XYZ file of C-alpha atoms in Angstrom:
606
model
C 108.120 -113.325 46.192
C 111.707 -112.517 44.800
C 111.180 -114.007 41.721
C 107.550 -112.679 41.298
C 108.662 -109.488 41.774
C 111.042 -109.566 38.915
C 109.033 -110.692 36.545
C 106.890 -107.703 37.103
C 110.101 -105.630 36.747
C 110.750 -107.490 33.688
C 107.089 -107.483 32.400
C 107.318 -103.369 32.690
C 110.564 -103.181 31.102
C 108.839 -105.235 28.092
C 105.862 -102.958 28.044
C 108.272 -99.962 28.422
C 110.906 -101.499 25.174
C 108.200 -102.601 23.146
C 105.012 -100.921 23.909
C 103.156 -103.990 23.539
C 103.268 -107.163 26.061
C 101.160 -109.814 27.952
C 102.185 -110.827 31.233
C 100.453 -113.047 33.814
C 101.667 -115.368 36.842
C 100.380 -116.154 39.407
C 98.035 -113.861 42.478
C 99.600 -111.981 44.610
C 98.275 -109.636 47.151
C 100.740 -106.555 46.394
C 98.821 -103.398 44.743
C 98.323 -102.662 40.844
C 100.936 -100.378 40.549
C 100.553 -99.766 36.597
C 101.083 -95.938 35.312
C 97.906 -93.730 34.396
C 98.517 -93.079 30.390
C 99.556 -89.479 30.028
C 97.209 -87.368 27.569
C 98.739 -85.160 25.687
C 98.762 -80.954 25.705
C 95.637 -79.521 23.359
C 96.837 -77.703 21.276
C 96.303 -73.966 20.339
C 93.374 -74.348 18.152
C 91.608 -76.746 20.066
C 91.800 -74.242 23.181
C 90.324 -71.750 21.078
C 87.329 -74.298 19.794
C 86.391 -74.855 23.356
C 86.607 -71.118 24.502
C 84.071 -70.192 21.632
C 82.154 -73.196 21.826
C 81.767 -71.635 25.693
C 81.639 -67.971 25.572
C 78.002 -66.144 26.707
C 78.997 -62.918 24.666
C 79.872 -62.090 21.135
C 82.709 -60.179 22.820
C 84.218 -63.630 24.519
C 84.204 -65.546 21.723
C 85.930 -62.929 19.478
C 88.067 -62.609 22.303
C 88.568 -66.816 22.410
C 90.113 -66.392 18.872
C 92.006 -63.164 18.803
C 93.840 -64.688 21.553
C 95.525 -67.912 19.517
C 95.393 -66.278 15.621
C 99.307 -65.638 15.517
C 99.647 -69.403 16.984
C 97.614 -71.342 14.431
C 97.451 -71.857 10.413
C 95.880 -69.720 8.253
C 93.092 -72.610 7.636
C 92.971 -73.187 11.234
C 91.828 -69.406 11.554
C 89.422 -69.180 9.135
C 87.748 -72.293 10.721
C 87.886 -70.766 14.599
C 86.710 -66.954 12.682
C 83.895 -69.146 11.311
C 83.603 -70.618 14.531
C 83.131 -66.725 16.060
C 80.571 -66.119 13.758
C 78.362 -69.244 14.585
C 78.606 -68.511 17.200
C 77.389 -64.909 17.648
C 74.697 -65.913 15.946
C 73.366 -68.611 18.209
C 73.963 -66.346 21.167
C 72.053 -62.700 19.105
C 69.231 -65.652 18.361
C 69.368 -66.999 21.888
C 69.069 -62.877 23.005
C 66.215 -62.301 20.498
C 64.655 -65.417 22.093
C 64.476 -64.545 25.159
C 63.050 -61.005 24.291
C 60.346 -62.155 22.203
C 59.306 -65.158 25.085
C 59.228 -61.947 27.505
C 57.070 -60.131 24.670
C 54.520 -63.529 24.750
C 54.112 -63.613 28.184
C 53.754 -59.737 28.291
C 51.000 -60.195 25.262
C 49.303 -62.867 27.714
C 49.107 -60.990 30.864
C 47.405 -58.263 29.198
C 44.344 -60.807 28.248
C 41.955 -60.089 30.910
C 38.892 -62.487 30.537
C 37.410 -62.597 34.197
C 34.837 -60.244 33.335
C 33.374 -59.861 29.971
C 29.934 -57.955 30.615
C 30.311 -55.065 28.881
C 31.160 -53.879 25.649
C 34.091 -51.971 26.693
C 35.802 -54.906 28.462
C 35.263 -56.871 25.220
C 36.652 -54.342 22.995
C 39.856 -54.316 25.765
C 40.152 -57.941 25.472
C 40.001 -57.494 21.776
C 42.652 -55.261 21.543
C 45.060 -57.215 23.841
C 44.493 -60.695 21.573
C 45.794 -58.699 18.993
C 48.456 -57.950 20.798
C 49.314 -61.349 21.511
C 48.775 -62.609 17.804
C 51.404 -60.273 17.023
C 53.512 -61.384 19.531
C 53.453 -64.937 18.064
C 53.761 -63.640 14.561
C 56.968 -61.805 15.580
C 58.370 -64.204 17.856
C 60.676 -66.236 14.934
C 63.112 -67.445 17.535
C 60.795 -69.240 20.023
C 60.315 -72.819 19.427
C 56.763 -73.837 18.344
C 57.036 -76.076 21.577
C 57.715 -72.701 23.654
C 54.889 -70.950 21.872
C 52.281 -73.880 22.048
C 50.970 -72.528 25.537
C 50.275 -69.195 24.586
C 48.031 -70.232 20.919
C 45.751 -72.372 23.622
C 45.838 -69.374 25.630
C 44.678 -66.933 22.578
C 42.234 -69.309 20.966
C 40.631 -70.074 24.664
C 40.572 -65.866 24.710
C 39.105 -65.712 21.143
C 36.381 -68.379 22.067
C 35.355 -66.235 25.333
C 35.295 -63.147 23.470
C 33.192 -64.311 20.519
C 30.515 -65.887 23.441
C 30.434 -62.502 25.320
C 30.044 -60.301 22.363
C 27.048 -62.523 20.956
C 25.526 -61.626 24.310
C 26.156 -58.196 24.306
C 25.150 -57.867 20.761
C 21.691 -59.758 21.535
C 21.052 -57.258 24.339
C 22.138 -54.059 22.418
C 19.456 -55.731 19.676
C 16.993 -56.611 22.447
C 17.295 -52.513 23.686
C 17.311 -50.781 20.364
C 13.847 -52.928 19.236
C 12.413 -52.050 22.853
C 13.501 -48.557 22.351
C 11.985 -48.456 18.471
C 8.745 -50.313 19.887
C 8.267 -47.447 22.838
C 9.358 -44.884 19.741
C 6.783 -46.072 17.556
C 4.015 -46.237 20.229
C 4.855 -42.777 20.845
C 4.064 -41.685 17.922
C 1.391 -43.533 17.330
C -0.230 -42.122 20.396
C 0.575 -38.625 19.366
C -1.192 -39.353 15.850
C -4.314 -40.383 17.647
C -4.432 -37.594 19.747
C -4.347 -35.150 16.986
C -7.453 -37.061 15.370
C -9.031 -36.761 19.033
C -12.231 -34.098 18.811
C -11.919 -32.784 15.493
C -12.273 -33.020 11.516
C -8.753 -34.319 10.810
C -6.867 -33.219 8.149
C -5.503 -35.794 5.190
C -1.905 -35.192 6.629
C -3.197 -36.072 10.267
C -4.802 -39.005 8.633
C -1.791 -40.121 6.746
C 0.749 -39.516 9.997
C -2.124 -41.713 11.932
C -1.963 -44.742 9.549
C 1.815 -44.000 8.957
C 2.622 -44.335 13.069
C 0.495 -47.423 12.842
C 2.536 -48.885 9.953
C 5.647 -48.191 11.671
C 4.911 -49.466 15.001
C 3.845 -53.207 13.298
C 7.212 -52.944 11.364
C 8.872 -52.630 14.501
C 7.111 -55.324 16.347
C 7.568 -57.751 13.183
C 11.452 -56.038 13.574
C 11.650 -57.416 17.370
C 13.310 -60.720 16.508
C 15.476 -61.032 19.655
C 12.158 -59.841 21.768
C 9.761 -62.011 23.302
C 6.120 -62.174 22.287
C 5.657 -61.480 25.889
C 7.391 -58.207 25.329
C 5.951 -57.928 22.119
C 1.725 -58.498 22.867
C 1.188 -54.613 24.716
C 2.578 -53.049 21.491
C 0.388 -55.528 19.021
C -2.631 -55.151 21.008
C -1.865 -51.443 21.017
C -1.331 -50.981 17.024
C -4.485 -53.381 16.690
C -6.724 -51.147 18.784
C -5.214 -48.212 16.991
C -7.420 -49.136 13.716
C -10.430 -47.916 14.669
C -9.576 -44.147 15.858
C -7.995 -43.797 12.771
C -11.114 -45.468 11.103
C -13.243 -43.467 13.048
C -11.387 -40.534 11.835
C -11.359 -41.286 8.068
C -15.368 -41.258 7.951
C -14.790 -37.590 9.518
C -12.595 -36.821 7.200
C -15.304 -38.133 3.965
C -18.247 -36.709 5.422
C -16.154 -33.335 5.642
C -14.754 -33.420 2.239
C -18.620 -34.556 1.141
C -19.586 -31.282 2.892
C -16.971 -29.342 1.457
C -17.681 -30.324 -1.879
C -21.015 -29.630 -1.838
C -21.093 -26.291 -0.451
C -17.946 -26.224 -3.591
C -20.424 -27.177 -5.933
C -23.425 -25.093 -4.122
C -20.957 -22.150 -4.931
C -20.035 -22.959 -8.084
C -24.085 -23.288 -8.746
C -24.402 -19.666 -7.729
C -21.135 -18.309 -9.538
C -22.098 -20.231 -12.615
C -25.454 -18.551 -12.436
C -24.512 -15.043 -11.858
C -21.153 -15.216 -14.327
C -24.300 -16.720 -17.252
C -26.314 -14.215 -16.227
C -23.685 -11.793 -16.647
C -22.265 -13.180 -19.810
C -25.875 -12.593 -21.257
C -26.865 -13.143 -24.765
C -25.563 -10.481 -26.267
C -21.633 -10.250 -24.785
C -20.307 -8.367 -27.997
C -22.686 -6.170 -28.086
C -20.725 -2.803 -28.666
C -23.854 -0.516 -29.130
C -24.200 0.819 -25.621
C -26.945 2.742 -26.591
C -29.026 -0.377 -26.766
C -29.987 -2.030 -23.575
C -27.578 -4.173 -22.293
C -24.601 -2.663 -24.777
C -21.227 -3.114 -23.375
C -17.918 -1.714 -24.645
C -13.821 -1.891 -23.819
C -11.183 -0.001 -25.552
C -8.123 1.252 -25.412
C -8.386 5.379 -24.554
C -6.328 8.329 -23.401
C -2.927 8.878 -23.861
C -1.750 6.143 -21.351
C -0.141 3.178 -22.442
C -1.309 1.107 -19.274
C -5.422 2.471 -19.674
C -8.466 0.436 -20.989
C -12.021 2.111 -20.466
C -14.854 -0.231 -19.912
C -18.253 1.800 -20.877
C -21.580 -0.425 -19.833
C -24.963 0.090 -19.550
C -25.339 -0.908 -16.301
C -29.091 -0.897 -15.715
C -29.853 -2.908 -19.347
C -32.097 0.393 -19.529
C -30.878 1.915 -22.839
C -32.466 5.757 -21.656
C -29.836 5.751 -18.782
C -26.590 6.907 -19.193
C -23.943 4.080 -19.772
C -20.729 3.661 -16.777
C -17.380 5.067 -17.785
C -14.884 3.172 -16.221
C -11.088 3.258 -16.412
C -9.044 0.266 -15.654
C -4.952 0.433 -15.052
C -2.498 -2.092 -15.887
C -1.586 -4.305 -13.045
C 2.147 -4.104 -12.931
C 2.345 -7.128 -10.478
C 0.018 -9.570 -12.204
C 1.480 -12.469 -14.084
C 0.018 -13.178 -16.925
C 1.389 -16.357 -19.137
C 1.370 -15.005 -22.886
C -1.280 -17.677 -24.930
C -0.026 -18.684 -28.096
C 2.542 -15.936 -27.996
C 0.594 -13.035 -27.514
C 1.947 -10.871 -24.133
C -0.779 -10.603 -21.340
C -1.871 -8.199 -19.008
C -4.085 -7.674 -16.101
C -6.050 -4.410 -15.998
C -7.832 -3.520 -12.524
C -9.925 -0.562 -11.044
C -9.221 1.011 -7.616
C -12.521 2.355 -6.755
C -15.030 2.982 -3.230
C -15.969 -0.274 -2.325
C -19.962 0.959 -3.553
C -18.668 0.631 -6.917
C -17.677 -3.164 -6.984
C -14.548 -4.328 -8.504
C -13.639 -4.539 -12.305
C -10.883 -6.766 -13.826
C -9.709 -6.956 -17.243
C -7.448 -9.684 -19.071
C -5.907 -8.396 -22.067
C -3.276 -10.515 -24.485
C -1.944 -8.365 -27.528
C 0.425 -9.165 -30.375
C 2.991 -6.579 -29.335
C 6.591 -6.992 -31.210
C 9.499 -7.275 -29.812
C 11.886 -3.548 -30.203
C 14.081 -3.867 -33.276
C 17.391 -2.497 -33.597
C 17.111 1.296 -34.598
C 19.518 3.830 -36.694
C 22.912 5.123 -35.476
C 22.975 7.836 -33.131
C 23.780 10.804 -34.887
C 26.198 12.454 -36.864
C 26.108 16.277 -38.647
C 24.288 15.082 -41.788
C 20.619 15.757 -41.507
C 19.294 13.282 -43.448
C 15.679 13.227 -44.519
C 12.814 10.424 -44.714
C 12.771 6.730 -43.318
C 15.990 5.688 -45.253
C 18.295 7.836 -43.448
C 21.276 6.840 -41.397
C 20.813 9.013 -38.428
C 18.457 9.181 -35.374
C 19.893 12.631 -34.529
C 21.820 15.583 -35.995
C 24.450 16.659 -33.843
C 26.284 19.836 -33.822
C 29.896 19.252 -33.201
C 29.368 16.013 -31.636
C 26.935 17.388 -29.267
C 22.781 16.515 -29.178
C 21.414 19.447 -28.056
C 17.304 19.907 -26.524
C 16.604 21.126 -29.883
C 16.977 18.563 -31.916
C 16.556 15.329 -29.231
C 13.131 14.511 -30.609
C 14.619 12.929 -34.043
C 16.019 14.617 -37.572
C 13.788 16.713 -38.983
C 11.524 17.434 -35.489
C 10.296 20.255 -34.224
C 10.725 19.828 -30.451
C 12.422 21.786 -27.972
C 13.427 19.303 -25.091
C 14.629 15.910 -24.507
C 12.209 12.977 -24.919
C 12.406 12.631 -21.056
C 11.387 8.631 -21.529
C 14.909 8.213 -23.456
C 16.755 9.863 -20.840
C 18.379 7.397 -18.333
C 21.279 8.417 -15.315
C 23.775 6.461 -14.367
C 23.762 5.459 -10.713
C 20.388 7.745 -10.341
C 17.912 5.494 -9.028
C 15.302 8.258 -7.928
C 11.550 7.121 -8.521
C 9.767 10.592 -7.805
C 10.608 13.949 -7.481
C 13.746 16.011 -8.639
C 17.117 14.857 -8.617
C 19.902 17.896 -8.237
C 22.780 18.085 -9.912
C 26.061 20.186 -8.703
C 29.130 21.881 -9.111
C 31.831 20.980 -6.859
C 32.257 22.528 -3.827
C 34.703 24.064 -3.379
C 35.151 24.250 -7.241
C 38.904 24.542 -7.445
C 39.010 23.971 -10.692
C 36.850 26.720 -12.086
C 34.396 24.894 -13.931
C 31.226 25.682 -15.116
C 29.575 23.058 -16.870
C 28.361 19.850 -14.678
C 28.588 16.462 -16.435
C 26.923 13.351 -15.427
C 27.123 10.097 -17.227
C 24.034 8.261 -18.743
C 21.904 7.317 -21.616
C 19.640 8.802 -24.523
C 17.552 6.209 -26.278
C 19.681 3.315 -25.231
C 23.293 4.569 -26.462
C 25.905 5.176 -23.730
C 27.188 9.109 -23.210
C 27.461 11.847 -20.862
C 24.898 15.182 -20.000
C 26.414 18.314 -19.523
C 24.291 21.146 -18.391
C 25.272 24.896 -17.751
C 23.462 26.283 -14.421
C 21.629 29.241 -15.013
C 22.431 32.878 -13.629
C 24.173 32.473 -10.256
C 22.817 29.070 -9.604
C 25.552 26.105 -8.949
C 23.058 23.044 -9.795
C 20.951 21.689 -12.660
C 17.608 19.909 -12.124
C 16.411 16.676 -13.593
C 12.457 15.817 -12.712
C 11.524 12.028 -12.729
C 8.815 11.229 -15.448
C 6.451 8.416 -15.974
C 9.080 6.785 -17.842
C 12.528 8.535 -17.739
C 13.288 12.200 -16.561
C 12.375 15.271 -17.785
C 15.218 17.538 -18.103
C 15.456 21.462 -16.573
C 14.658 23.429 -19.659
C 16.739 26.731 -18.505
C 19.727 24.237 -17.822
C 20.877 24.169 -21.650
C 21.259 19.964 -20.979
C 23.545 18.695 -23.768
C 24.514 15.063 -24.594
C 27.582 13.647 -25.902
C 27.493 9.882 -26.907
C 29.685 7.627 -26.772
C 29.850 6.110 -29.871
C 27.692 8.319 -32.442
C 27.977 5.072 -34.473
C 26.086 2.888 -31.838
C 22.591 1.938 -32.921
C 19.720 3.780 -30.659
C 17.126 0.875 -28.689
C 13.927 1.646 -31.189
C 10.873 2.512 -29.391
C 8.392 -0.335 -27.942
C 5.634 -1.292 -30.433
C 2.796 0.812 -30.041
C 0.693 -0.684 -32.948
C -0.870 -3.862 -32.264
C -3.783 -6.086 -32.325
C -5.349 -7.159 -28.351
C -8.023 -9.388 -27.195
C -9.565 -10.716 -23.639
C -12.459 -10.477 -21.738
C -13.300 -7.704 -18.382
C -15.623 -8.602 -15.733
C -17.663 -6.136 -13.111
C -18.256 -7.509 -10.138
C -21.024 -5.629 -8.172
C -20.250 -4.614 -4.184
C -22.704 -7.036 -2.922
C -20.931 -9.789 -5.267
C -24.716 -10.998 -6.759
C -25.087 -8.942 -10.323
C -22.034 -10.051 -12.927
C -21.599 -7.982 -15.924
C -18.897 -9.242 -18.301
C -17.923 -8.980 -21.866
C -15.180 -9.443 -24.673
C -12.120 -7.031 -25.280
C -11.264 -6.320 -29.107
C -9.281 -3.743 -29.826
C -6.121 -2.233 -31.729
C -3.583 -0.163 -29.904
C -2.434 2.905 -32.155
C -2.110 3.594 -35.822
C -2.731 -0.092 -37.292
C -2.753 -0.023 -41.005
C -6.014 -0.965 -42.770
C -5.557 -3.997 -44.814
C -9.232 -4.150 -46.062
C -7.751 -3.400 -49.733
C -5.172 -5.899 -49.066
C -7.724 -8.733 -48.158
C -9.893 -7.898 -51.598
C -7.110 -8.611 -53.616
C -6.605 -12.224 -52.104
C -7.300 -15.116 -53.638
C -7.768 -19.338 -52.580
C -7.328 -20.003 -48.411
C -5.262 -19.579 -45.876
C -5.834 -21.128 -42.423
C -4.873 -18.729 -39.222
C -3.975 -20.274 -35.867
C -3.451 -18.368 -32.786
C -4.944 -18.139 -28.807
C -8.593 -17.446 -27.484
C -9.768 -16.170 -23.946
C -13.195 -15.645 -22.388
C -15.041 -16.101 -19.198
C -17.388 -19.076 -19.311
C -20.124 -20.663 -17.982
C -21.762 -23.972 -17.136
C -24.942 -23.890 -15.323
C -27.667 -26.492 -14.325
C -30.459 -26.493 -11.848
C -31.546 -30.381 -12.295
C -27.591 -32.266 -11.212
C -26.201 -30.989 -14.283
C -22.321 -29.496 -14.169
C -22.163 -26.413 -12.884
C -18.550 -24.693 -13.534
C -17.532 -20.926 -14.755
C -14.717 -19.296 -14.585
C -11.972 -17.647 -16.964
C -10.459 -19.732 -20.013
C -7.458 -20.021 -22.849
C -7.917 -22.106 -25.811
C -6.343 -22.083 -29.596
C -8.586 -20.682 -31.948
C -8.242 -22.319 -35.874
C -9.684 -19.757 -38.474
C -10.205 -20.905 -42.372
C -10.686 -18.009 -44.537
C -11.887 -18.574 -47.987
C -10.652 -15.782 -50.661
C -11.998 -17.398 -53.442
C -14.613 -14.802 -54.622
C -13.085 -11.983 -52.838
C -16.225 -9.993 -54.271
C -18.401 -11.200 -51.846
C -18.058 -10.717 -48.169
C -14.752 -13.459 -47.222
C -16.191 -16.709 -45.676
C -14.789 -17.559 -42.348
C -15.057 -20.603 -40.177
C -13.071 -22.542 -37.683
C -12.858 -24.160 -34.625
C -11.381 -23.377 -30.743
C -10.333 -26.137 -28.923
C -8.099 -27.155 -26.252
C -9.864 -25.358 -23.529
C -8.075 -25.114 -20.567
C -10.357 -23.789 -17.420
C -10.348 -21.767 -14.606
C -8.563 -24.245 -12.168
C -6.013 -24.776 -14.754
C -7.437 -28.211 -15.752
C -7.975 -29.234 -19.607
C -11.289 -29.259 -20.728
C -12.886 -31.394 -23.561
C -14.520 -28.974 -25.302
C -14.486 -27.782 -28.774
C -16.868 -25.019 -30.937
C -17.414 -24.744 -34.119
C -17.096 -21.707 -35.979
């Protein structure tokens, strides 16, 4: 045992001198006693490796570094500072991780599926998978692994959704075509009630077959219906055809009715307006039996006096009858001649006369300037008026050269006076601090913009101004002066008084039976003779312009049977050509248009 045990001593000492030995002998039962090898110290920058290799917090591993930079190299700290940085990173990505895995199963817990039924639930679970598709689009960080559970949660929520939404979409179908079917019946009903017991009208009729029509489209409409559902609303709109049938024939036999007693009337008007139109409409000789006459009398503009025998008895003493314009009446001009309703107010014994009357009246031309101190004589001077420093006075208003002593009250116009009868005053101040004595009012005088001064008489404060047919009529003791504005301004020129009218005028007797009617010809003031004109023409001229008339159409066997009032163009070929003889005239009128506004194909030859 001696010996072993210096071998061992020996072996160790070899191990310990050369640092590299085998030694063996023999077994012995004494314990390994060989020396654990002794690691060495880590050094400074491997202590700071496994510090931020460890730390939780961006602050540790900073911390890890900071702690051995003055003991290592200047490579060895740019390695541990890259090190930090790395590190940060994994542990801000492990943070944002973690947040976004909380979002996800936030975003999931919010998906309620249990209980789809209605609409709003849907729209809830809806708006929460949106939320969690978000989630997953945000969540970066989270493994596809982590995320896996929640996409098979949000498809499984998508699938659920889109199933209870197709059933809540087939139901809100299934109610809006019940409600449009119990709609349309509705109205349907309604329709046929209106028809119920009476002549229907053609909009009842039309509403009738137009509920019908809509209650069919809404039946064919009822795709998510049964036909179950469907067969009390088809039977309905099927028995609905024969009210509204039934109805229909009302309606024909009415309008049948109706336009027979239409043409039974127009039978009897067309009678009475032919008897009234009478062979001899133009005859102007009311001395004769039967003469009629219309012309244009008195001194009003708006008169036309009919003169008839009314009894066709030539020994009896013709009507006189005056007819006034109809201010309200529209009358469309025909081929550019103006019209004009005339009508009587009369007892009710007399009947009722009614004239239409279209004339050739020209449009008012641009007339002289106002006035100025030269007199001026004849149709070539420059002036309307002579004015006396400036000033028109009463003397001289009616034109150069007159002789009246007032103002032509239908050229004298107020501003801001809209009086329509009776006498408008016109004051002094009060109190007049000012001392004047003149009042001045601004106006008009045959168109051209000015003022009125008038000086009130004796101890009076006002002047008077007296509303005309057309204008005012001025106080004569007021001394009424007018200033213009511009004595250069052209004056409006008077409205034509000289023209060329036709028409027709009907009497209409109380009891409505007895017609009288005739043609209107006439000329409205001073219209120049041409007669000497016309001799001197030669060749031929053609002449087209508008015709009027009453008219009628009468038959007692089924013939037509219409009268009424009419327009047409008249188409006049004078021949010149021996302008010795009497001038040959002929022609045509055409282009009728009736009395219910309709064309007529008709056409005379002149």
């Amino acid at each position: 045992m001696q010996g072993h045990r210096k071998l061992m001593t020996i072996c160790a000492a070899a191990v310990l001198t050369l640092g590299l030995a085998a030694c063996g002998g023999g077994g012995s039962d004494t314990a390994d006693t060989t020396p654990p090898v002794v690691q060495p110290e880590p050094t400074p920058y491997e202590v700071a490796s496994a510090a931020i290799m460890a730390a939780t917090t961006a602050e540790a591993a900073q911390a890890a570094y900071d702690a051995v930079k003055d003991d290592v190299t200047a490579a060895q700290g740019e390695m541990l500072q890259a090190a930090v940085d790395a590190r940060v990173m994994a542990i801000n990505m492990a943070a944002r991780a973690d947040e976004q895995k909380m979002a996800l199963s936030d975003a999931a817990g919010m998906i309620d599926t249990s209980d789809l039924s209605t609409q709003a639930a849907v729209d809830a679970a809806r708006t929460a998978i949106a939320g969690l598709r978000q989630a997953l689009t945000d969540a970066a960080d989270v493994s596809e692994a982590d995320k896996a559970m929640y996409m098979t949660q949000l498809n499984n929520a998508v699938t659920a959704v889109d199933e209870a939404q197709g059933g809540i979409d087939t139901a809100t179908r299934r109610t809006n075509q019940m409600t449009a079917l119990s709609d349309a019946s509705d109205d349907l009903q309604a329709a046929l009630a209106a028809l119920s017991g009476v002549t229907p009208t053609q909009a009842q009729l039309d509403a009738a077959n137009t509920a019908r029509t809509a209650l069919n489209d809404a039946i064919t409409a009822g795709a998510d219906l049964t036909d179950d559902e469907k067969a009390p609303y088809q039977r309905e709109a099927d028995n609905a055809a024969r009210p509204i049938q039934t109805a229909q024939q009302a309606f024909d036999d009415a309008e049948d009715d109706a336009q027979d007693a239409a043409d039974r009337a127009m039978r009897i008007a067309a009678g009475r307006l032919s008897g009234g139109i009478g062979t001899t409409p133009l005859n102007t000789d009311t001395a004769t039996a039967g003469g009629r006459d219309a012309e244009y009398t008195g001194t009003n503009d708006a008169d036309i006096t009919i003169t008839y025998d009314h009894d066709a008895d030539a020994t009896t003493t013709a009507l006189v009858r005056v007819l006034t314009e109809d201010d309200d009446a529209l009358v469309h001009d025909n081929h550019g001649w103006s019209g004009a309703r005339y009508t009587r107010t009369m007892p009710a014994a007399e009947g009722t006369y009614e004239a239409i009357v279209y004339s050739n009246v020209e449009a008012p031309e641009m007339g002289r300037m106002f006035g100025s101190s030269e007199p001026g004589t004849g149709d070539n001077r420059r002036f309307e008026y002579q004015l006396a420093n400036g000033v028109l006075t009463a003397a001289e208003a009616d034109g150069v050269g007159g002789t009246g002593t007032d103002f032509v009250a239908a050229r004298v116009a107020f501003t801001g006076v809209d009086r329509t009868a009776g006498t408008e005053t016109f004051r002094l101040p009060s109190p007049n601090l000012s001392g004047a004595t003149m009042i001045s009012i601004p106006g008009s005088y045959h168109g051209v913009p000015g003022t009125y001064s008038c000086d009130p008489t004796g101890t009076t404060t006002s002047c008077t101004a007296t509303v005309a047919v057309r204008g005012f009529t001025l106080g004569a003791a007021d001394a009424w002066t007018f200033r213009p504005g511009n004595a250069n301004a052209r004056v409006r020129d008077a409205a034509d008084t000289a023209y060329s009218s036709y028409g027709w005028w009907l009497h209409t007797s109380a009891d409505g039976r007895t017609l009288t009617a005739s043609a209107f010809v006439d000329v409205k003031g001073a219209v120049t003779d041409i007669g000497n004109v016309i001799d001197a023409l030669e060749g031929r001229a053609t002449y087209v312009g508008g015709a009027a008339g009453k008219y009628s159409l009468f038959s007692l066997t089924g013939g037509t049977n219409d009268a009424g009032h009419f327009t047409a163009r008249a188409t006049l070929e004078a021949d010149f050509t021996n302008n010795a003889e009497p001038t040959a005239i002929s022609g045509t009128i055409d282009q009728f248009i009736g009395a219910d506004g309709e064309a007529r194909n008709w056409s005379v030859d002149l």
